[in-house]
Tab-separated table of C-alpha atoms and ligand atoms in Angstrom:
chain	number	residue	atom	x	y	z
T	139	UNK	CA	-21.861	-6.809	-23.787
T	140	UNK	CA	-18.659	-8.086	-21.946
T	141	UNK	CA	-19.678	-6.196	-18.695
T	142	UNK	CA	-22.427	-7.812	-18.542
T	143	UNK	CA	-20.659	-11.394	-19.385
T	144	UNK	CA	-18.522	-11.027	-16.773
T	145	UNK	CA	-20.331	-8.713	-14.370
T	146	UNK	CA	-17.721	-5.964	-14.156
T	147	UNK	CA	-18.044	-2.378	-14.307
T	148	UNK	CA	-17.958	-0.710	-17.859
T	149	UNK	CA	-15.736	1.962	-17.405
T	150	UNK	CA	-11.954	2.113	-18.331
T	151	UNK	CA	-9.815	3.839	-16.547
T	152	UNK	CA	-6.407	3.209	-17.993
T	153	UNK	CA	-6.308	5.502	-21.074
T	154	UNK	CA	-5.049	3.655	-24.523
T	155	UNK	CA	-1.848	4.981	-25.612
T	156	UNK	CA	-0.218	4.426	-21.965
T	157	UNK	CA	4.058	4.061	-21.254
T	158	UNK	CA	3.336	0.370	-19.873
T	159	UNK	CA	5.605	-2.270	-22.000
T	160	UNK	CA	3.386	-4.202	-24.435
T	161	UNK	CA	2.164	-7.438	-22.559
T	162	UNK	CA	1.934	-5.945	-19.472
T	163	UNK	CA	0.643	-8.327	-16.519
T	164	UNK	CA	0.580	-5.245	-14.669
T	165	UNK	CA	-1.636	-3.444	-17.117
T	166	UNK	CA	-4.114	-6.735	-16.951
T	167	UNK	CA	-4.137	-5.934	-13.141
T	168	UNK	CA	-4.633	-2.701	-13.045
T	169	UNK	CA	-7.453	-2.417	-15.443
T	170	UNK	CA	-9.502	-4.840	-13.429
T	171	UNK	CA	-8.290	-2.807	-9.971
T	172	UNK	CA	-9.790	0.394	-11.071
T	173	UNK	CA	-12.982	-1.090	-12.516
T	174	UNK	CA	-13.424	-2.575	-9.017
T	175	UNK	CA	-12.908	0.683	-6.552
T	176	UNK	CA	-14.338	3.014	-9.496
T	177	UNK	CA	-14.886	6.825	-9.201
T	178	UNK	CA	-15.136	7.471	-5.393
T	179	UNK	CA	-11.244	6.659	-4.913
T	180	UNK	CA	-7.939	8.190	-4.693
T	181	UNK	CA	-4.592	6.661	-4.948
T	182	UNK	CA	-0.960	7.233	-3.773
T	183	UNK	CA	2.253	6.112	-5.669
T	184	UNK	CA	5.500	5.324	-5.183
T	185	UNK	CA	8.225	5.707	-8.195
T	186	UNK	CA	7.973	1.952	-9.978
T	187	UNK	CA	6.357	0.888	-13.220
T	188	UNK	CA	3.226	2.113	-12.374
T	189	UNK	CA	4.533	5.826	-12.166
T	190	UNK	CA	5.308	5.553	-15.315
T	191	UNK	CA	2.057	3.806	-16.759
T	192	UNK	CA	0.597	7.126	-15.342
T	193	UNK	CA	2.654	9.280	-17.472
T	194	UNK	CA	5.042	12.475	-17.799
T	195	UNK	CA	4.059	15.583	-16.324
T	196	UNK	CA	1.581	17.418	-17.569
T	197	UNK	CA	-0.378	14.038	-19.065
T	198	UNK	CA	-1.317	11.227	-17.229
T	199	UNK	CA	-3.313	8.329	-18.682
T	200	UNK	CA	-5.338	7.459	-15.551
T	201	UNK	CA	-8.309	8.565	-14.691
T	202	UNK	CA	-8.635	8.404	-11.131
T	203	UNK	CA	-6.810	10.892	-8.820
T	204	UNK	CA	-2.974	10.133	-8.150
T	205	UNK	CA	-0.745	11.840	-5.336
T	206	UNK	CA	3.182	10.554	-6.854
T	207	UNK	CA	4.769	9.659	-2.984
T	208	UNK	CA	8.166	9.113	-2.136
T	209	UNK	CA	9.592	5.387	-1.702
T	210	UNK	CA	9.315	5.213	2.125
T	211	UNK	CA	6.518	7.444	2.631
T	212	UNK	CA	3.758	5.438	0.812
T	213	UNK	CA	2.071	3.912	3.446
T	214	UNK	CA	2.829	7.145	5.819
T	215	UNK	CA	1.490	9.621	2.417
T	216	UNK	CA	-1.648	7.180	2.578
T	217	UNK	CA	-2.345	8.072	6.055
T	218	UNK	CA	-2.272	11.614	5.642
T	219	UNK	CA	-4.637	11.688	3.152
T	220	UNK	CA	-6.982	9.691	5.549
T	221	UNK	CA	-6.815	12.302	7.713
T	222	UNK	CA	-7.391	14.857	5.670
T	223	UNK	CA	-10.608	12.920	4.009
T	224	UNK	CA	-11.340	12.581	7.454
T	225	UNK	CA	-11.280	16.440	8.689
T	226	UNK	CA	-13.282	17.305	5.733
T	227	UNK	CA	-15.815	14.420	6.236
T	228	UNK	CA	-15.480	12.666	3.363
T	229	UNK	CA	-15.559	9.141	4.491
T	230	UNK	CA	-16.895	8.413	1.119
T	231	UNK	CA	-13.732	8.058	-0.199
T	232	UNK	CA	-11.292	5.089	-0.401
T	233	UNK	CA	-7.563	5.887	-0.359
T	234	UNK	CA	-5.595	3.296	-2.014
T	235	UNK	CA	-1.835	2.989	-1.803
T	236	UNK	CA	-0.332	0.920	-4.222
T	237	UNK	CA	3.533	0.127	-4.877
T	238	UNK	CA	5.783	-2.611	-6.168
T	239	UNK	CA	7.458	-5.458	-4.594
T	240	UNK	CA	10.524	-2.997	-4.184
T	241	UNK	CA	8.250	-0.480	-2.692
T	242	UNK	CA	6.625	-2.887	-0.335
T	243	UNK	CA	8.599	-5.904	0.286
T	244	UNK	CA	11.907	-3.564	1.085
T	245	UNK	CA	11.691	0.110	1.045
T	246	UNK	CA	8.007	1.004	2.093
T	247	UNK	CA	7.685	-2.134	4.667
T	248	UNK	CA	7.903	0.072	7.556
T	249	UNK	CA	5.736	2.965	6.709
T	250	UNK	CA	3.425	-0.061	6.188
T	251	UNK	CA	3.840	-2.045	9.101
T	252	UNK	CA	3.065	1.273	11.390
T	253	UNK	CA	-0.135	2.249	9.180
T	254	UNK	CA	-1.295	-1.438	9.638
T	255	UNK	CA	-0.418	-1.373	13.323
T	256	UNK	CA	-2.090	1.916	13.454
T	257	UNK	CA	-5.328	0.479	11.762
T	258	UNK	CA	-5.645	3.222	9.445
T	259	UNK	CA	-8.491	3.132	7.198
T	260	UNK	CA	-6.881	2.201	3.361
T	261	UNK	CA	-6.748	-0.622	1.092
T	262	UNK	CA	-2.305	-1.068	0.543
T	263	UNK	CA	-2.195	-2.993	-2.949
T	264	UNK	CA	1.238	-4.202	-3.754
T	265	UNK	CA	1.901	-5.669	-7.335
T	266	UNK	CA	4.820	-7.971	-7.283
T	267	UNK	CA	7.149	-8.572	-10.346
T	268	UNK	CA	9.255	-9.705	-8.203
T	269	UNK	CA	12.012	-7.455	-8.872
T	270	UNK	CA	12.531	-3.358	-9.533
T	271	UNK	CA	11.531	-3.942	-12.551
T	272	UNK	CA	11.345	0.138	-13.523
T	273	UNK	CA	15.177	0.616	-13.387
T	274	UNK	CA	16.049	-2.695	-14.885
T	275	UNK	CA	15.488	-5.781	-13.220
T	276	UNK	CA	17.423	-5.319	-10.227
T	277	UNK	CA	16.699	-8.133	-7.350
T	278	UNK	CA	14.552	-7.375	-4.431
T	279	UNK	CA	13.408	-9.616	-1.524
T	280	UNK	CA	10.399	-10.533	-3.724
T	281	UNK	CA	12.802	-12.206	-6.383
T	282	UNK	CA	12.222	-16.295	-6.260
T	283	UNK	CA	15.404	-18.655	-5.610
T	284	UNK	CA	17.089	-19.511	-9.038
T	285	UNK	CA	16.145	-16.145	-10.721
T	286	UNK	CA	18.415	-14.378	-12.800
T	287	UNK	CA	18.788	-10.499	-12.295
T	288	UNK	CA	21.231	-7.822	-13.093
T	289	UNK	CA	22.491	-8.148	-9.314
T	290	UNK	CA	22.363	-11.947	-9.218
T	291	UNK	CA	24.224	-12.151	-12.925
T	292	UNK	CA	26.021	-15.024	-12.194
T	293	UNK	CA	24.785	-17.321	-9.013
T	294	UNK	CA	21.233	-16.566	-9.392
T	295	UNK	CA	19.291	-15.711	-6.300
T	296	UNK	CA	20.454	-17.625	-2.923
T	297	UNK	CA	17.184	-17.409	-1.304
T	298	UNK	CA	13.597	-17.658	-1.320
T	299	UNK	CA	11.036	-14.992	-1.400
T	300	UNK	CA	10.026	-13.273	1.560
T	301	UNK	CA	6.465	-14.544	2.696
T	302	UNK	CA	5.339	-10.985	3.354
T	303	UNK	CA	1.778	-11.950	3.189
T	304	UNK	CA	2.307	-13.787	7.019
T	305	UNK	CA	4.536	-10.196	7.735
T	306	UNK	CA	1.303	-8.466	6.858
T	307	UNK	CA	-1.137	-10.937	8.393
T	308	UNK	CA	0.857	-10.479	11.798
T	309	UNK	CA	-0.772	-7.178	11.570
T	310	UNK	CA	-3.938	-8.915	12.373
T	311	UNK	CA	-6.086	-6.768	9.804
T	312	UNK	CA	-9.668	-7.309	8.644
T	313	UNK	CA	-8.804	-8.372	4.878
T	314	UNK	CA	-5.709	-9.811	2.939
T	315	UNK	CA	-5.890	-11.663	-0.140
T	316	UNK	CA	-3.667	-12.184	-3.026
T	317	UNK	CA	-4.390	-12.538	-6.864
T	318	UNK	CA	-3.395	-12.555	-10.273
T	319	UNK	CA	-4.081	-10.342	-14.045
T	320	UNK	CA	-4.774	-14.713	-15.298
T	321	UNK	CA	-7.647	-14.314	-13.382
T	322	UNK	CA	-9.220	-11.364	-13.528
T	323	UNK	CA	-12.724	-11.754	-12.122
T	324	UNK	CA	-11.588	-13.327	-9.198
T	325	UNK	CA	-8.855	-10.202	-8.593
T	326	UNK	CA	-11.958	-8.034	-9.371
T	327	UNK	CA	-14.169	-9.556	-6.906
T	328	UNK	CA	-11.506	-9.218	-4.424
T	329	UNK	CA	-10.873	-5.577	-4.834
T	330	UNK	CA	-15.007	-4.890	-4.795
T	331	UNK	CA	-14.813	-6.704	-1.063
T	332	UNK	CA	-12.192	-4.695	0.274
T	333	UNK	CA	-13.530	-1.748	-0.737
T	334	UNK	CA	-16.376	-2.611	1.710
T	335	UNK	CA	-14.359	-3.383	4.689
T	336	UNK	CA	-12.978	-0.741	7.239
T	337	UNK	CA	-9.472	-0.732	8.571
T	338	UNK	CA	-6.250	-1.753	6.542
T	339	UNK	CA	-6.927	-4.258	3.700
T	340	UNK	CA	-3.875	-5.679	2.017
T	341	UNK	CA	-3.753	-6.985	-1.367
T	342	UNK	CA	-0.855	-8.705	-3.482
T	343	UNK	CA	-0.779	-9.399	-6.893
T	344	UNK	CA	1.669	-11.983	-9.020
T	345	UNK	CA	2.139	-9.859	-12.015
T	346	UNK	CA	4.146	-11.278	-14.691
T	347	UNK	CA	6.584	-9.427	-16.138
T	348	UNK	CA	7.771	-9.787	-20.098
T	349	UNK	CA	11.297	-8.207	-20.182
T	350	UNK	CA	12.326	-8.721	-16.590
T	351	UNK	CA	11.120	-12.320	-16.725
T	352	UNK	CA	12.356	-13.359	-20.158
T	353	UNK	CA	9.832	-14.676	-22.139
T	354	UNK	CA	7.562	-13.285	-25.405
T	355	UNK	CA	4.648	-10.841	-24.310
T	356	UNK	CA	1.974	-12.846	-25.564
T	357	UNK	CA	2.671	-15.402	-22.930
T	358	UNK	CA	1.728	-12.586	-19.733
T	359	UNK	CA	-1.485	-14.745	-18.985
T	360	UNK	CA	-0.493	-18.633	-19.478
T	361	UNK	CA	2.696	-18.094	-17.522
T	362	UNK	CA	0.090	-15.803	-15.128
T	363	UNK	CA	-1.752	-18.934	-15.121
T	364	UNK	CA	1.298	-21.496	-14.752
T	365	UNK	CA	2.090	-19.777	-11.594
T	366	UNK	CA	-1.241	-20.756	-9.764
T	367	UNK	CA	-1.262	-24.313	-11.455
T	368	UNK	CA	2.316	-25.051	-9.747
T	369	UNK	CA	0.980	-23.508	-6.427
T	370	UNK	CA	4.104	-21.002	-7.105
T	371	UNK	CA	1.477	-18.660	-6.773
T	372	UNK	CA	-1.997	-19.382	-4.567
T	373	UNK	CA	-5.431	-17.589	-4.773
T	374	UNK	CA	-6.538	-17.271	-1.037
T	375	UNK	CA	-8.187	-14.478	1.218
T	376	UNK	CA	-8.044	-14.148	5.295
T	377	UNK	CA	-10.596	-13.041	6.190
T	378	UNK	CA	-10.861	-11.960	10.357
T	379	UNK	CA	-8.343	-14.565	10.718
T	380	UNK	CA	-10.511	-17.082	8.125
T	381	UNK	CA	-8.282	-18.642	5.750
T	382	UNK	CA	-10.176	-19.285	2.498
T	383	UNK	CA	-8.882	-21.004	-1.198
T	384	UNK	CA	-10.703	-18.821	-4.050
T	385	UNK	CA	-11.218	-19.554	-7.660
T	386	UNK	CA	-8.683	-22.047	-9.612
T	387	UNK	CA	-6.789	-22.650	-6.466
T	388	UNK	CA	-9.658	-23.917	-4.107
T	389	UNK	CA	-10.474	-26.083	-7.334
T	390	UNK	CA	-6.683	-27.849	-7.328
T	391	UNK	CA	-7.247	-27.932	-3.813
T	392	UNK	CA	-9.763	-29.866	-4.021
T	393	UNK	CA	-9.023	-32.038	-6.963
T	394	UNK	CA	-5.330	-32.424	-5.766
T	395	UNK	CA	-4.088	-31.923	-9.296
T	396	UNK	CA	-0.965	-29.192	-9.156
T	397	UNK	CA	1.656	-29.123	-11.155
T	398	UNK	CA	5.301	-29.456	-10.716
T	399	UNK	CA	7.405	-26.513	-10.657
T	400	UNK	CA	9.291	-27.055	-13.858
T	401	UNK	CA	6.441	-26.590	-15.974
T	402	UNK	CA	6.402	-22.505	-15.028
T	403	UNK	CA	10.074	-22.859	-14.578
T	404	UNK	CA	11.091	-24.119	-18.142
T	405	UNK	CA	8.851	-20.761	-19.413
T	406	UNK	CA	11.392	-18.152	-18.651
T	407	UNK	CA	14.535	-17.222	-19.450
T	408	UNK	CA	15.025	-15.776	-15.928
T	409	UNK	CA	15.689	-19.629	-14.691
T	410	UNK	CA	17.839	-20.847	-17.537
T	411	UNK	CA	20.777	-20.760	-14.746
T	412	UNK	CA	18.836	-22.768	-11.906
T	413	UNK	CA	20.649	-25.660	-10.938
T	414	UNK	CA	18.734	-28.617	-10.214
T	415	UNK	CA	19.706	-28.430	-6.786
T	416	UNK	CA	17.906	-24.828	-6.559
T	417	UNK	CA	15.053	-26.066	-8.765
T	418	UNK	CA	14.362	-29.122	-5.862
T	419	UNK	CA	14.729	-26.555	-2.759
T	420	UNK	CA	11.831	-24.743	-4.658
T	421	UNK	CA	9.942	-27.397	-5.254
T	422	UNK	CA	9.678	-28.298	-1.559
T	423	UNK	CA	9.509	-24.664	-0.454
T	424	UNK	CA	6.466	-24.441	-2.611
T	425	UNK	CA	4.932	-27.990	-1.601
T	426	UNK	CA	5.685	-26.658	2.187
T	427	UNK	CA	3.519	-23.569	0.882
T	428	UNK	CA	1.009	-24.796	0.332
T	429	UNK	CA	0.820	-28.502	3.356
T	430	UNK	CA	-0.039	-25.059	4.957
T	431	UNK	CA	-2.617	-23.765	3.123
T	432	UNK	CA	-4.217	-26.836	3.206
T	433	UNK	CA	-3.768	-27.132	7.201
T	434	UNK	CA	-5.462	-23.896	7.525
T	435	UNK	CA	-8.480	-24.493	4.653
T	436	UNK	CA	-9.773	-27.285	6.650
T	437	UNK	CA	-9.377	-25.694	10.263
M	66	UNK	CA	-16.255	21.259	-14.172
M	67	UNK	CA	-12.678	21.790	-12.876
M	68	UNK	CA	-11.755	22.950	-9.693
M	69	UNK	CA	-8.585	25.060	-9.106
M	70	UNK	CA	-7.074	24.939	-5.837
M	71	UNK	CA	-3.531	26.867	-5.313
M	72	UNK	CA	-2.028	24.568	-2.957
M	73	UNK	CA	-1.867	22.431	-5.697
M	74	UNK	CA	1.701	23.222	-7.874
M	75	UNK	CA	1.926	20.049	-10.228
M	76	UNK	CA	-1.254	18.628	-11.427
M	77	UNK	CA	-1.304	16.073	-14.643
M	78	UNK	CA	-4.572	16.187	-16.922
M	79	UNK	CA	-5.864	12.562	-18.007
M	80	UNK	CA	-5.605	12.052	-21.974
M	81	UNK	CA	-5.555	9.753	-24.112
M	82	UNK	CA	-1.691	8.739	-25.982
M	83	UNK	CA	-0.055	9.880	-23.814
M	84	UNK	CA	3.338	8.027	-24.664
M	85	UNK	CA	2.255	9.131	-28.602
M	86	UNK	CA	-0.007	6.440	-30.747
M	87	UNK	CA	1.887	3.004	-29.321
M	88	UNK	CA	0.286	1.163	-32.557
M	89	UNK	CA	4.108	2.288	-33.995
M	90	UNK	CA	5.647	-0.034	-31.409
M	91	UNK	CA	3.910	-2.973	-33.216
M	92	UNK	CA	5.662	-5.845	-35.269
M	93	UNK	CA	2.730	-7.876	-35.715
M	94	UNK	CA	-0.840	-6.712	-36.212
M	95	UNK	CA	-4.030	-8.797	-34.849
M	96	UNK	CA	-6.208	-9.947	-37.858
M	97	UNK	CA	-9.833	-11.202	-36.616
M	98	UNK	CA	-10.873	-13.991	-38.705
M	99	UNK	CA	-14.842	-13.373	-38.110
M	100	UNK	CA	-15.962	-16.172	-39.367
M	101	UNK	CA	-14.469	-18.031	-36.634
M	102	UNK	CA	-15.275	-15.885	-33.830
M	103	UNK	CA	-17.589	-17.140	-31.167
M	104	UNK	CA	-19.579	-13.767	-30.459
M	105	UNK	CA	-20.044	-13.667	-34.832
M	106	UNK	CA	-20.826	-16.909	-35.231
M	107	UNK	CA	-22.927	-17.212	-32.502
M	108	UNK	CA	-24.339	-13.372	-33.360
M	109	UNK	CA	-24.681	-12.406	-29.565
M	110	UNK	CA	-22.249	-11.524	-27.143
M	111	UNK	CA	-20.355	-14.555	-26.107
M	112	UNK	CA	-16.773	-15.386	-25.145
M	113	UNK	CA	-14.972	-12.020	-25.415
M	114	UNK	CA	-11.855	-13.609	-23.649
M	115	UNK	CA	-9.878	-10.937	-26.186
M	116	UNK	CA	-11.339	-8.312	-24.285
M	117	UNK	CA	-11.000	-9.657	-20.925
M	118	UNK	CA	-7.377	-9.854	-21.110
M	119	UNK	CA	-6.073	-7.448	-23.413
M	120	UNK	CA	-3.577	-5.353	-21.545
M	121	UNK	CA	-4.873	-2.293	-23.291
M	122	UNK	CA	-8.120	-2.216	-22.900
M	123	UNK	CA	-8.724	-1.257	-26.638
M	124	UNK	CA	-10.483	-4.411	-27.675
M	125	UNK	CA	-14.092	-3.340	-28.439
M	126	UNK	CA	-16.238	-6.279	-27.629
M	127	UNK	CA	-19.428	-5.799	-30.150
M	128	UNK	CA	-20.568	-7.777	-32.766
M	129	UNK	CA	-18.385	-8.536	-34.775
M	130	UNK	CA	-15.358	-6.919	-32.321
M	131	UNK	CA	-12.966	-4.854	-33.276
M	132	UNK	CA	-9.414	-3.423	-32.479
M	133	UNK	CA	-7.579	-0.346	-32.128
M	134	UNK	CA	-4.733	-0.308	-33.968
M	135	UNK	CA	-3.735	3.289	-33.343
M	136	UNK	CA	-2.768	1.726	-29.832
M	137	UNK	CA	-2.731	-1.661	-30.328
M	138	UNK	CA	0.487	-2.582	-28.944
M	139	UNK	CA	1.169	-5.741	-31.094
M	140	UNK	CA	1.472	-7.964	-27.494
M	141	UNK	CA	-0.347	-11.109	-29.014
M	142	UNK	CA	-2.166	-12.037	-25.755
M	143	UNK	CA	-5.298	-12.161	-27.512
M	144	UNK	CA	-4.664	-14.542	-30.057
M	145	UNK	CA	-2.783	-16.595	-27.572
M	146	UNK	CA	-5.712	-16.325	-25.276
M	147	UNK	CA	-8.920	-16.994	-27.929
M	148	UNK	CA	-10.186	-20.231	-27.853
M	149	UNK	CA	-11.241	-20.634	-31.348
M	150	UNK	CA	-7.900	-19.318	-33.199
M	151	UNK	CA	-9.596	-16.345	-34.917
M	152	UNK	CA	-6.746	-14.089	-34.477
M	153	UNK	CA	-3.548	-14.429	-36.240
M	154	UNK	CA	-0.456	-11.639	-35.351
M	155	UNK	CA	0.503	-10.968	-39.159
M	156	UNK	CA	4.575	-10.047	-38.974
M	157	UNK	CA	4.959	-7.013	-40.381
M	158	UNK	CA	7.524	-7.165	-43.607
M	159	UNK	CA	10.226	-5.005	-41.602
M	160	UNK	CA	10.362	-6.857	-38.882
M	161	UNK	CA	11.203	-10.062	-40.627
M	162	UNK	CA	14.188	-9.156	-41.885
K	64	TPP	C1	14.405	6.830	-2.780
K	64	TPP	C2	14.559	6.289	-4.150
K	64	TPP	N1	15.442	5.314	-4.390
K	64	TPP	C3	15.552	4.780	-5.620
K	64	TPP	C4	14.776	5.229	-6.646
K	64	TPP	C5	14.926	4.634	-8.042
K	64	TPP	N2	13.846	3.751	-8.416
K	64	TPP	C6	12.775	4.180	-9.133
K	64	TPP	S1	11.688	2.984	-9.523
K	64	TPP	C7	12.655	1.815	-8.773
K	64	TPP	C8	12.242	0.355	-8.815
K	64	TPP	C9	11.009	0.051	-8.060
K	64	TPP	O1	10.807	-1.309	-7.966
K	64	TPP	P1	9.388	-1.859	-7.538
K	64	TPP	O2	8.879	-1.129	-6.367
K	64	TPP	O3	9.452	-3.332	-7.423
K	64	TPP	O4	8.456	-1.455	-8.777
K	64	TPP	P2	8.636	-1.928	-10.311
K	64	TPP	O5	9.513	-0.928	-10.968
K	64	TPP	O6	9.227	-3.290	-10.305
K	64	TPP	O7	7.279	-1.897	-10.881
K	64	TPP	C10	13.796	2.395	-8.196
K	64	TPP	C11	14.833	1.664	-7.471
K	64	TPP	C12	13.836	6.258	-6.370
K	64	TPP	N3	13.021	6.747	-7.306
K	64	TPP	N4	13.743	6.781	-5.126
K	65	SF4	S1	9.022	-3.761	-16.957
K	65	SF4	FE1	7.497	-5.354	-16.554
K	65	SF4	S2	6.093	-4.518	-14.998
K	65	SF4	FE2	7.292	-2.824	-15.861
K	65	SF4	S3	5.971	-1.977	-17.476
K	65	SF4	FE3	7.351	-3.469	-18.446
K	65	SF4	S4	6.217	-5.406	-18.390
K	65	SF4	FE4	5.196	-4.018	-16.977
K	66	SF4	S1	-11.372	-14.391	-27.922
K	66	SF4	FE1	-11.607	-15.047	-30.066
K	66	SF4	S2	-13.590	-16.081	-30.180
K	66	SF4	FE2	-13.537	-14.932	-28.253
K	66	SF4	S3	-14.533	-12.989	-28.782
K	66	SF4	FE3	-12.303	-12.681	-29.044
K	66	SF4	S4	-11.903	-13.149	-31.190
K	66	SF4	FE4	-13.955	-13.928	-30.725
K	67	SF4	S1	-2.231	-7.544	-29.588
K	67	SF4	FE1	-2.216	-7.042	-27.383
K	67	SF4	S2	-2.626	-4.826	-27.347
K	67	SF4	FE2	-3.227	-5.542	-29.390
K	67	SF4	S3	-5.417	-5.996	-29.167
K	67	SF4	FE3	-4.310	-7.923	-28.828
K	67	SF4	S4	-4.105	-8.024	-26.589
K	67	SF4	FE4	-4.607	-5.871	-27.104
K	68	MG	MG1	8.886	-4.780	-8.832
């Protein structure tokens, strides 16, 4: 059976007949996030996509207890509930917050920054589409240089992406490590480690996006998988401070062999405004990326 | 067993369509060709990268496998995604027009 092909737990959690757009990369994620932290686990959410994979009031199609948070209180609602847990000794159970790049990058960063600081005990998972997606592709710090939004109609967007992975690392917490629904075992693996480690644990996840990215559902994975072969988007965990390349990444790494920009570029209809100006400064922004990563694999 | 507790105003229940059967929001339907399956041909479980990455979850990976089309969402990731081309998306007659 495939559970036992791939080594993953059996259970679904994500009910069939779910709000999620068809072709999802968040669905892909999510599946594998829930089969990783399982029964003993309960989550908080802001408003994004994900509130409304979980469904209307009185039906939700998860099936693994959800407190719905406000935007700036996700990291804050997170630490109440540790507390709580905690007065009622149940340190058996995980408390995952998990929000979009909107949520996280911009309106949640500093109910996040003071849990991290704080050390409180939770695992903050923030899935990146790289826009706010939910009320139609609007731009958010998390939106690459060259993309096309409905608030950058014209010019594109002026600027990179924030690099909030070295915001959170300055945090110096246990566990951070970033992944991707093209590569699910390794995501899975990821989420089954932090669930083992004690203090904050931050994890970040390239989801693509159909309709806010422009291009056909069926492509969700290759263009999933695009992103790590460019090095647009890198599989790597810190561990105490240890930098470490995972999965398909560690393998280019090693081999040398990523691929230019332009062929996860040319895939979306997002960047069919990028000059070629914008397309170089990427291009360098991403090899200066990941020089760095390579720095730090070999320290 | 299900626990009441009053502080508790809002609380959804976990079921299954809960945006209504999402097989309607298909234009294309999955159609396995078995014969060119891996886990058929090879008659033990084997590949299942249809299952791995459907967004849905609602690929059943037995021998042979088989799909839910009351929620199949018509995305096409798993045709895109199998290595030996057994699933075609089949356009649905309305949707060509
Ligand atoms: C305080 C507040 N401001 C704005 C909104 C409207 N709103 C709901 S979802 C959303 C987008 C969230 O974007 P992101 O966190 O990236 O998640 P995504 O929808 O992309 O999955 C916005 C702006 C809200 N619900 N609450
Ligand atoms: S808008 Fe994008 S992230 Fe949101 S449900 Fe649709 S595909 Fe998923
Ligand atoms: S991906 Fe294709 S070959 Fe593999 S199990 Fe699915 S249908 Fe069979
Ligand atoms: S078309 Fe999409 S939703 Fe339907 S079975 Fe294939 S991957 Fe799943
Ligand atoms: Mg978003």
């Amino acid at each position: 059976m495939p559970e036992k092909l791939f080594k993953v737990n059996a259970e679904e959690y994500i009910l069939p007949g779910n709000r999620a757009c068809s072709g999802c990369g968040l669905s892909i994620a999510y599946r594998y996030v829930l089969k990783a932290l399982r029964e003993n686990t309960i989550l908080t959410l802001p408003a994004s996509c994900l509130t409304v994979l979980h469904g209307l009031y009185p039906i939700t199609s998860v099936g693994i207890p959800c407190l719905n948070c406000t935007f700036a209180s996700t990291a804050a609602s997170a630490s109440g509930l540790v507390a709580g847990l905690a007065a009622m000794n149940r340190s058996d159970i995980t408390v995952v917050a998990i929000a979009g790049d909107g949520g996280t990058f911009d309106i949640g960063i500093q109910a996040l920054s003071g849990a991290a600081e704080r050390g409180t005990d939770f695992i903050f998972v923030c899935y990146d589409n790289e826009g706010y997606m939910n009320t139609g592709t609007q731009r958010s710090s998390a939106t690459p240089m060259g993309a096309l939004t409905t608030t950058t109609p014209i010019l594109t967007k002026q600027q990179h992406k924030k690099d909030m992975m070295k915001i959170m690392e300055g945090h110096d917490i246990p566990y951070l490590a970033t992944c991707s629904p093209s590569f699910p075992i390794d995501l899975y693996d990821k989420f089954v480690k932090a669930k083992r480690i004690k203090g904050t644990r931050y994890v970040q996840i390239a989801t693509p996006c159909p309709p806010g990215w422009v291009f056909p559902p069926k492509d969700t994975v290759k263009i999933g998988r695009l992103a790590v072969e460019t090095g647009i988007v890198v599989l790597y965990e810190i561990e105490n401070g240890k930098f470490r390349f995972t999965g398909r990444s560690k393998t280019i790494s090693e081999k040398g062999t990523r691929a230019p920009v332009i062929h996860y570029v040319e895939r979306q209809g997002r960047f069919k405004k990028m000059s070629m100006e914008q397309l170089g400064q990427l291009q360098r922004w991403v090899d200066g990326k990941w020089n760095e990563y390579l720095r730090r694999a070999e320290a | 067993m299900e626990i009441k507790d009053d502080n508790i105003s809002a609380m959804c229940r976990p079921a299954v369509g809960e945006a209504g059967k999402t097989g309607d929001w298909r234009d294309a339907t999955p159609v396995i060709d078995h014969a060119k399956c891996i886990a058929s041909v090879k008659n033990r479980p084997a590949c299942y990268l249809c299952w791995l990455y459907c967004p849905e979850g609602i690929v059943k990976a037995g021998i042979p496998i088989e799909i839910n089309l009351t929620y199949c969402k018509g995305c096409g990731i798993c045709a895109e995604e199998c290595p030996a081309r057994a699933i075609t998306m089949v356009m649905h007659e309305e949707a060509k027009k």
